[in-house]
Tab-separated table of N, CA and C in Angstrom:
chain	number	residue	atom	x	y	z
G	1	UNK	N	16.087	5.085	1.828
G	1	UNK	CA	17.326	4.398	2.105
G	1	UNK	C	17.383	3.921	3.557
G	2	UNK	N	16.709	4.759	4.651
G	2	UNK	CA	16.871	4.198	5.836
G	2	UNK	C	16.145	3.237	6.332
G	3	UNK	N	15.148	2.522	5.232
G	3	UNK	CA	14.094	1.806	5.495
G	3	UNK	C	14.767	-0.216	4.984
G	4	UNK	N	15.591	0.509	4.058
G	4	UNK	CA	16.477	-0.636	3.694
G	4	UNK	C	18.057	-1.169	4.490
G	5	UNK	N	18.428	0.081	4.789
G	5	UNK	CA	19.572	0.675	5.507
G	5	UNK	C	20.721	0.726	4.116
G	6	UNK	N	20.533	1.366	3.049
G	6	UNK	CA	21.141	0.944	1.852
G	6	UNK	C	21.920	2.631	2.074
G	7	UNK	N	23.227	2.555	2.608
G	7	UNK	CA	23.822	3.612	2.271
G	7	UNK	C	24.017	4.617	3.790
G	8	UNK	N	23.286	3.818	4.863
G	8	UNK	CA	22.875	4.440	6.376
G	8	UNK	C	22.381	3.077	7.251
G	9	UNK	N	22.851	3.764	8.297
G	9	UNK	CA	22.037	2.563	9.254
G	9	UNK	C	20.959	2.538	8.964
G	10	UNK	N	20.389	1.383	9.492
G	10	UNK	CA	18.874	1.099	8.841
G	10	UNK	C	17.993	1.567	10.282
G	11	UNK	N	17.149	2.694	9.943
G	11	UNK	CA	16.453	2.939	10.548
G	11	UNK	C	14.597	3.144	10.140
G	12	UNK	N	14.139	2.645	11.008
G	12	UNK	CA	12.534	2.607	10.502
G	12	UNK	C	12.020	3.953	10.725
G	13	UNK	N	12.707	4.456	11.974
G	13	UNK	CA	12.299	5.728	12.172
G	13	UNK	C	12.423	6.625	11.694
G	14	UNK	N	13.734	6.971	11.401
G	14	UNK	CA	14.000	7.542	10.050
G	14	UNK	C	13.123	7.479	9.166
G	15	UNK	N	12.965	6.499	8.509
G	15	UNK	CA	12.261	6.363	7.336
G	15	UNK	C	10.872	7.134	7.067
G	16	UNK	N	10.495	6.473	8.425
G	16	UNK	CA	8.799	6.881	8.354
G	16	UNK	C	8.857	8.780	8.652
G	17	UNK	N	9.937	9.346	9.206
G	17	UNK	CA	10.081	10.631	9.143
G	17	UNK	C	10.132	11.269	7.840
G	18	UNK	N	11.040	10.366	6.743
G	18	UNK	CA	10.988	11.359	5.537
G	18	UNK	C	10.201	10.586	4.831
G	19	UNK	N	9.152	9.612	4.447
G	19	UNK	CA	8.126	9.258	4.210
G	19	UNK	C	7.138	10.294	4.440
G	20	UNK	N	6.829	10.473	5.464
G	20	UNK	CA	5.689	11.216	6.350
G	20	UNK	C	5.830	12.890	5.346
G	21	UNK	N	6.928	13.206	5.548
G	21	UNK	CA	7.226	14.853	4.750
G	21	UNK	C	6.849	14.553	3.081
G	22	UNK	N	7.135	13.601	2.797
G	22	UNK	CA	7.221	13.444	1.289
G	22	UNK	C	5.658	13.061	0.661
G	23	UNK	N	5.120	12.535	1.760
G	23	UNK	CA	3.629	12.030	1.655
G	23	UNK	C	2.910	12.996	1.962
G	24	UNK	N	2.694	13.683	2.973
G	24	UNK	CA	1.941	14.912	2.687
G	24	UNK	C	2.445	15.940	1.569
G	25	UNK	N	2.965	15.923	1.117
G	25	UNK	CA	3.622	16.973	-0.137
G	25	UNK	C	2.448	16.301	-0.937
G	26	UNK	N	2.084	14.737	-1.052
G	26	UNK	CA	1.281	14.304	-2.053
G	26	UNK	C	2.124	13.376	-2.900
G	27	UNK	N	3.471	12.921	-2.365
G	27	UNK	CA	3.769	11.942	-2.969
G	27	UNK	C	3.714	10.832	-2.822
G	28	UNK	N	3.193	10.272	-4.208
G	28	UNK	CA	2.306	8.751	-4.199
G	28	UNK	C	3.108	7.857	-3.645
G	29	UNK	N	4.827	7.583	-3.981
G	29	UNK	CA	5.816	6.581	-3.438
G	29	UNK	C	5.623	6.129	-2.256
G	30	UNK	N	5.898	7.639	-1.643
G	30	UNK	CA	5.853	7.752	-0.352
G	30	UNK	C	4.797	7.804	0.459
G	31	UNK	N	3.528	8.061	-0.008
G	31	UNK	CA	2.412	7.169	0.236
G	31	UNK	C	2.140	5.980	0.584
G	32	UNK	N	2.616	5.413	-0.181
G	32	UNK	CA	2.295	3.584	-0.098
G	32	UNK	C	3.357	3.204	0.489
G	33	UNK	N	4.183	3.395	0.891
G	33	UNK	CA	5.615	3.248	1.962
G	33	UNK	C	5.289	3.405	2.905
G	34	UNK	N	4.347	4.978	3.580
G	34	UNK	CA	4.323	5.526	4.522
G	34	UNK	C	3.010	3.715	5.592
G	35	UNK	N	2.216	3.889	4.090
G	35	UNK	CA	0.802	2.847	4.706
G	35	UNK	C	1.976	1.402	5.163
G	36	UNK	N	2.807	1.123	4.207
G	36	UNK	CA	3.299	0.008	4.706
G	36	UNK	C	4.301	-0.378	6.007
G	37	UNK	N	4.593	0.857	6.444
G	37	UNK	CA	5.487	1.324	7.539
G	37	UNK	C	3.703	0.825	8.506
G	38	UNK	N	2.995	1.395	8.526
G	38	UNK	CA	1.592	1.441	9.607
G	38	UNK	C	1.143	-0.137	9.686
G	39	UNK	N	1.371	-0.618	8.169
G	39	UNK	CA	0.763	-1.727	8.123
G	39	UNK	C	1.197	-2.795	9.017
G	40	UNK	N	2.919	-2.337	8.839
G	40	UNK	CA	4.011	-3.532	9.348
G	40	UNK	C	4.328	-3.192	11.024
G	41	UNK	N	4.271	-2.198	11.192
G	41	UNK	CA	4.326	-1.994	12.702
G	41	UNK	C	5.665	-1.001	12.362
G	42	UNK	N	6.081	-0.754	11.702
G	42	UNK	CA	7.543	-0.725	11.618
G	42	UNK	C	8.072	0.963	11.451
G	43	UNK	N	8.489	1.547	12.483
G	43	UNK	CA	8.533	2.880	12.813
G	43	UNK	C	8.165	3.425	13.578
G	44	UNK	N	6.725	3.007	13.393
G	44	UNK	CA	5.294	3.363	14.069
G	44	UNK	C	4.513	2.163	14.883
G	45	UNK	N	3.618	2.822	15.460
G	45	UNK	CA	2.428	1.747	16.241
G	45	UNK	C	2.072	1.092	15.060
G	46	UNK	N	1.416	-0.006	14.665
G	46	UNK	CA	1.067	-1.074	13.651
G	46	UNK	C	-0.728	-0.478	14.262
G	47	UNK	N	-1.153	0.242	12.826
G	47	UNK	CA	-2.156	0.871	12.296
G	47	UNK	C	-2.636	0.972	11.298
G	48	UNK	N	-3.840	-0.364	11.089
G	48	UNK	CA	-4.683	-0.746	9.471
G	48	UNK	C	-5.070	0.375	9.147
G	49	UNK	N	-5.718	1.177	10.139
G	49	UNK	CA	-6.780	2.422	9.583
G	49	UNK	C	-5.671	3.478	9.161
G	50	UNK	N	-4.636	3.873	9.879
G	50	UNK	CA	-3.636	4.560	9.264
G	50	UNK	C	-2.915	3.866	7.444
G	51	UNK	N	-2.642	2.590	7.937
G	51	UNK	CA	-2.467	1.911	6.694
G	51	UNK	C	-3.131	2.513	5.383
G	52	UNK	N	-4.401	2.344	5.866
G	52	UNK	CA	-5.100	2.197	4.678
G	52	UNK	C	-5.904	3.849	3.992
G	53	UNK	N	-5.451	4.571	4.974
G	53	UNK	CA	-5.561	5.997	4.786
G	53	UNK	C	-4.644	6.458	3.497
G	54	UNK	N	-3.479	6.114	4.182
G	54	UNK	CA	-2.372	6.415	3.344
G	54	UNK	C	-2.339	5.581	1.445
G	55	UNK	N	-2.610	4.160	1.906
G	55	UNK	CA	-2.636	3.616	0.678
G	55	UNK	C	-3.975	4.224	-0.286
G	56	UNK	N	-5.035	4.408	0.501
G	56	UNK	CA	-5.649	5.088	-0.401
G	56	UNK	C	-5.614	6.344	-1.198
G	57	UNK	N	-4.599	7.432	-0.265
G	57	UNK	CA	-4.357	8.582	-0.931
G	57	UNK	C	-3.291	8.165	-2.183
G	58	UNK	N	-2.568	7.054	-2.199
G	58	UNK	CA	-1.355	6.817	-2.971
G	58	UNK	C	-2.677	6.290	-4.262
G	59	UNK	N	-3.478	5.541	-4.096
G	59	UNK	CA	-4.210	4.306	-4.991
G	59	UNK	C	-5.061	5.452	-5.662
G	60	UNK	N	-5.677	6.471	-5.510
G	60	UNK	CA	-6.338	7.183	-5.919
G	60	UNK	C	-5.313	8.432	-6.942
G	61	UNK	N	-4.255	8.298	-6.502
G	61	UNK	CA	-3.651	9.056	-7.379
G	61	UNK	C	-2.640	8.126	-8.991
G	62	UNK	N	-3.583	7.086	-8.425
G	62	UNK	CA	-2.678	5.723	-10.110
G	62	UNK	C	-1.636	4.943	-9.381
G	63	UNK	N	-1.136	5.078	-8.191
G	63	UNK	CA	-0.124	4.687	-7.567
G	63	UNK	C	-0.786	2.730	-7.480
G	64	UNK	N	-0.478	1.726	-8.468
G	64	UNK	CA	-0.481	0.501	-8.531
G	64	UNK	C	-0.330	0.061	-7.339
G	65	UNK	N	1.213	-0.353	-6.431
G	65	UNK	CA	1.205	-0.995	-5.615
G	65	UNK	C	0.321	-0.984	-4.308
G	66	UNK	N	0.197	0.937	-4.206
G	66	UNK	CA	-0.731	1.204	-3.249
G	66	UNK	C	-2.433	0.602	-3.585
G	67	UNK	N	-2.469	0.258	-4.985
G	67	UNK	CA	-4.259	0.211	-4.969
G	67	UNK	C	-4.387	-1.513	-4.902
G	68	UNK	N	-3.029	-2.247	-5.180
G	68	UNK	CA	-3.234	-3.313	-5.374
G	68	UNK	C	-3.271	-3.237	-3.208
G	69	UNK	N	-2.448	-3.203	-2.702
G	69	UNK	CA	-2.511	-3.288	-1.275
G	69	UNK	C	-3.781	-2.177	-0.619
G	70	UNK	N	-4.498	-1.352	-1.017
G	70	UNK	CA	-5.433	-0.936	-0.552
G	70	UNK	C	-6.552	-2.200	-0.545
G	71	UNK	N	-6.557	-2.630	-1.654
G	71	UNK	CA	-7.375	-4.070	-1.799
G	71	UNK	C	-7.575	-4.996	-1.192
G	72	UNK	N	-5.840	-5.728	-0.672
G	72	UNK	CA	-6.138	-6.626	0.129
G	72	UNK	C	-5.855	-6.094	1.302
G	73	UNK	N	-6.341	-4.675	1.923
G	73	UNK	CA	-6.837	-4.534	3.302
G	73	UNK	C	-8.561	-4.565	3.067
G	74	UNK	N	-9.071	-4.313	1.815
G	74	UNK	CA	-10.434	-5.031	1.980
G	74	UNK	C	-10.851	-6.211	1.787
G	75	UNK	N	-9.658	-7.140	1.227
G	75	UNK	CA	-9.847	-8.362	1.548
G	75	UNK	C	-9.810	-9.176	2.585
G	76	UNK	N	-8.826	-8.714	3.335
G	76	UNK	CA	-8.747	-9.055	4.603
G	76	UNK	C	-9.601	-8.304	5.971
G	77	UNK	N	-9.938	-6.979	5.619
G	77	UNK	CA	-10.831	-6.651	6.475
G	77	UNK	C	-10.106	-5.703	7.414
G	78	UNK	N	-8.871	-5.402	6.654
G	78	UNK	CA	-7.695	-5.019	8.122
G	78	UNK	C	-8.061	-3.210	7.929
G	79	UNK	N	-8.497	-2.314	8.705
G	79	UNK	CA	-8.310	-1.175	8.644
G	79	UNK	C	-9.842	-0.241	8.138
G	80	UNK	N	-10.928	-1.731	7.344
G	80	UNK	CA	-11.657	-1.099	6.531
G	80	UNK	C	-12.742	-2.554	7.000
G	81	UNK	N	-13.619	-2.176	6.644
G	81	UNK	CA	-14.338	-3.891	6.469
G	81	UNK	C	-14.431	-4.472	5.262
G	82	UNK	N	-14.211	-5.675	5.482
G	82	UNK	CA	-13.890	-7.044	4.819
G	82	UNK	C	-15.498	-6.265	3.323
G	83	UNK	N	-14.569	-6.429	2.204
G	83	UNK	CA	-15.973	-5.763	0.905
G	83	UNK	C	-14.897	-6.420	-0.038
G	84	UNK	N	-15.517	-7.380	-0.458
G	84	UNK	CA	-15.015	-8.255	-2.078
G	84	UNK	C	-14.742	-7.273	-3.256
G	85	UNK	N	-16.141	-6.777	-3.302
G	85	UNK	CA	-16.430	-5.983	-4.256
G	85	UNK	C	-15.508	-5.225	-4.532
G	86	UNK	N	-15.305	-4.459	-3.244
G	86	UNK	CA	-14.043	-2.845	-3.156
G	86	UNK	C	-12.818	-3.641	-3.400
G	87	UNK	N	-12.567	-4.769	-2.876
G	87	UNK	CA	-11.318	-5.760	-3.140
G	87	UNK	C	-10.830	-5.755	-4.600
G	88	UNK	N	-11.804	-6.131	-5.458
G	88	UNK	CA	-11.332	-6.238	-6.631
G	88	UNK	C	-11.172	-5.079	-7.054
G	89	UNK	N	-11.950	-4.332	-6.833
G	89	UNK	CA	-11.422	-2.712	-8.287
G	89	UNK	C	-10.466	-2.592	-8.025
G	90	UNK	N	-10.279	-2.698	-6.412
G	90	UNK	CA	-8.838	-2.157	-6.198
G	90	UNK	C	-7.998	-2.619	-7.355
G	91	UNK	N	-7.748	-3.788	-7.281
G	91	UNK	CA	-6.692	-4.701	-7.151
G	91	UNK	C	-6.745	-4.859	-9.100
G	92	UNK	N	-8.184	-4.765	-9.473
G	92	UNK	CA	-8.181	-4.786	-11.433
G	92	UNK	C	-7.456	-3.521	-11.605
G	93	UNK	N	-7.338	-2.350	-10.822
G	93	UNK	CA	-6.791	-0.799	-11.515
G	93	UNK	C	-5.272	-1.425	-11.420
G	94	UNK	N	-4.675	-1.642	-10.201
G	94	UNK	CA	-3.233	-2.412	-10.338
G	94	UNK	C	-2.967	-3.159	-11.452
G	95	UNK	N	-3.715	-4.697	-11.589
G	95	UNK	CA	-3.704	-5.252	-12.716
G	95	UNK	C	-3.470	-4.779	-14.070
G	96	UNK	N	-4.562	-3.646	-14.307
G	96	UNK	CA	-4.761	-2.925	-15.667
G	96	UNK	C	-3.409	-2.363	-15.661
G	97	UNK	N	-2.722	-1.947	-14.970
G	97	UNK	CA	-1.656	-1.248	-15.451
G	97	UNK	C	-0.207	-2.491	-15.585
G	98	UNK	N	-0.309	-3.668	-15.234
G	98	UNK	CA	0.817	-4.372	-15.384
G	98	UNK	C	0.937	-4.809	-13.618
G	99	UNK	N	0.462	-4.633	-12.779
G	99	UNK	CA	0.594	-4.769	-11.592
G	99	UNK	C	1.220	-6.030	-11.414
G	100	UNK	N	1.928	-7.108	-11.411
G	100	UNK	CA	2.128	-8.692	-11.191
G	100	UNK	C	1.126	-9.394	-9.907
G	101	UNK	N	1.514	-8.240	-9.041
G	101	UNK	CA	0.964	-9.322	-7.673
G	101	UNK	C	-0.324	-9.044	-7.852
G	102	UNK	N	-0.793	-7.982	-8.157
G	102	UNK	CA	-2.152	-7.784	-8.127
G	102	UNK	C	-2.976	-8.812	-9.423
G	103	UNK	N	-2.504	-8.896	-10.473
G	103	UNK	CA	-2.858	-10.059	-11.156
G	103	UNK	C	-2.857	-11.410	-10.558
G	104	UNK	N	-1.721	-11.596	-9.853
G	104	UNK	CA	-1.844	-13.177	-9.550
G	104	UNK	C	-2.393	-13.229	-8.662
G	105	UNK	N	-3.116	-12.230	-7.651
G	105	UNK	CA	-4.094	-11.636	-6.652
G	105	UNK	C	-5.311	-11.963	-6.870
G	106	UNK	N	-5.652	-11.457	-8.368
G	106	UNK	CA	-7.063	-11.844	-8.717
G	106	UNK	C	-6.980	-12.970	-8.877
G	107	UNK	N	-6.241	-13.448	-9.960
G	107	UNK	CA	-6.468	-15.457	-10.399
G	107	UNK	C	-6.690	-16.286	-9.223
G	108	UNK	N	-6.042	-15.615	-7.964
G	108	UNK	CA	-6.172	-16.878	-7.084
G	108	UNK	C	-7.732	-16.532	-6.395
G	109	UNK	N	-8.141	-15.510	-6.412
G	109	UNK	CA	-9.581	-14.781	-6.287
G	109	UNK	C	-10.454	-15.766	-7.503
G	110	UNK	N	-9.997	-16.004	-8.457
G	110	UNK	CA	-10.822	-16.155	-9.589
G	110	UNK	C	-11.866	-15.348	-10.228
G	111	UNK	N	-10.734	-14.058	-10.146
G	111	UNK	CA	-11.289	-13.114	-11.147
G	111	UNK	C	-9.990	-12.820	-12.064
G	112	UNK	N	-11.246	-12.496	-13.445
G	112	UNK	CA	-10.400	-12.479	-14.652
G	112	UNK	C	-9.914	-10.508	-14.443
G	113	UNK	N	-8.526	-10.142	-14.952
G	113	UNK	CA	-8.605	-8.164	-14.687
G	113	UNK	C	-8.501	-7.548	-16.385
G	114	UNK	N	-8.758	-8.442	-17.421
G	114	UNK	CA	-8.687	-8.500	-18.739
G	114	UNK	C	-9.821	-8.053	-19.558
C-alpha cells in the first residue's frame, strides 16, 4: 500500500521495508516488488544486480511476472549479461502460464511460447 500510497502516504521507503521482511520470509509477491523497487531506483539505490537477484528468487519459485522481468534483464543486459537464450525461457515459463506481457514479449522477439 505504501508503494501506491493507497490508504497511507505514499512512501517508497516504506514499501521497500515491508517488501524486504516479506521477501526474505520467501515471498514470491514480494519478491518481484522488492527487484522492482532496485530496478526503478525507488526506495533504494537503483540496482540491476540486486534487481535481478530478487526477481530470480521470485521466477524460480513460478512467480510469472518476476520470470517474465528476470528475462528482460537478460535481454537488456541490465544486472546479468545480455543471453537471448536465458531471455526466452525466462519469459516462455511466464507465457506458459498466461503471462500477457511476457507473450507479447516474445512475438515482438519472434518467438512462438506455444
Amino acid at each position: 500500500r505504501y508503494y501506491n500510497g493507497e490508504g497511507v502516504s505514499q512512501s517508497y521507503a516504506k514499501a521497500v521495508k515491508w517488501y524486504r521482511l516479506a521477501a526474505e520470509q520467501g515471498h514470491a509477491d514480494a519478491q518481484n516488488n522488492l527487484g522492482w523497487c532496485y530496478e526503478k531506483g525507488n526506495g533504494v539505490s537503483q540496482s540491476y544486480a540486486k534487481a535481478v537477484k530478487w526477481y530470480r528468487l521470485a521466477a524460480e519459485q513460478g512467480h510469472a511476472d518476476a520470470q517474465n522481468n528476470l528475462g528482460i534483464c537478460y535481454h537488456n543486459g541490465k544486472g546479468v549479461a545480455k543471453n537471448r537464450a536465458t531471455c526466452i525461457q525466462w519469459m516462455k515459463k511466464a507465457a506458459a502460464q498466461g503471462n500477457s506481457t511476457a507473450q507479447d514479449n516474445l512475438r515482438k522477439l519472434g518467438v512462438y511460447y506455444w
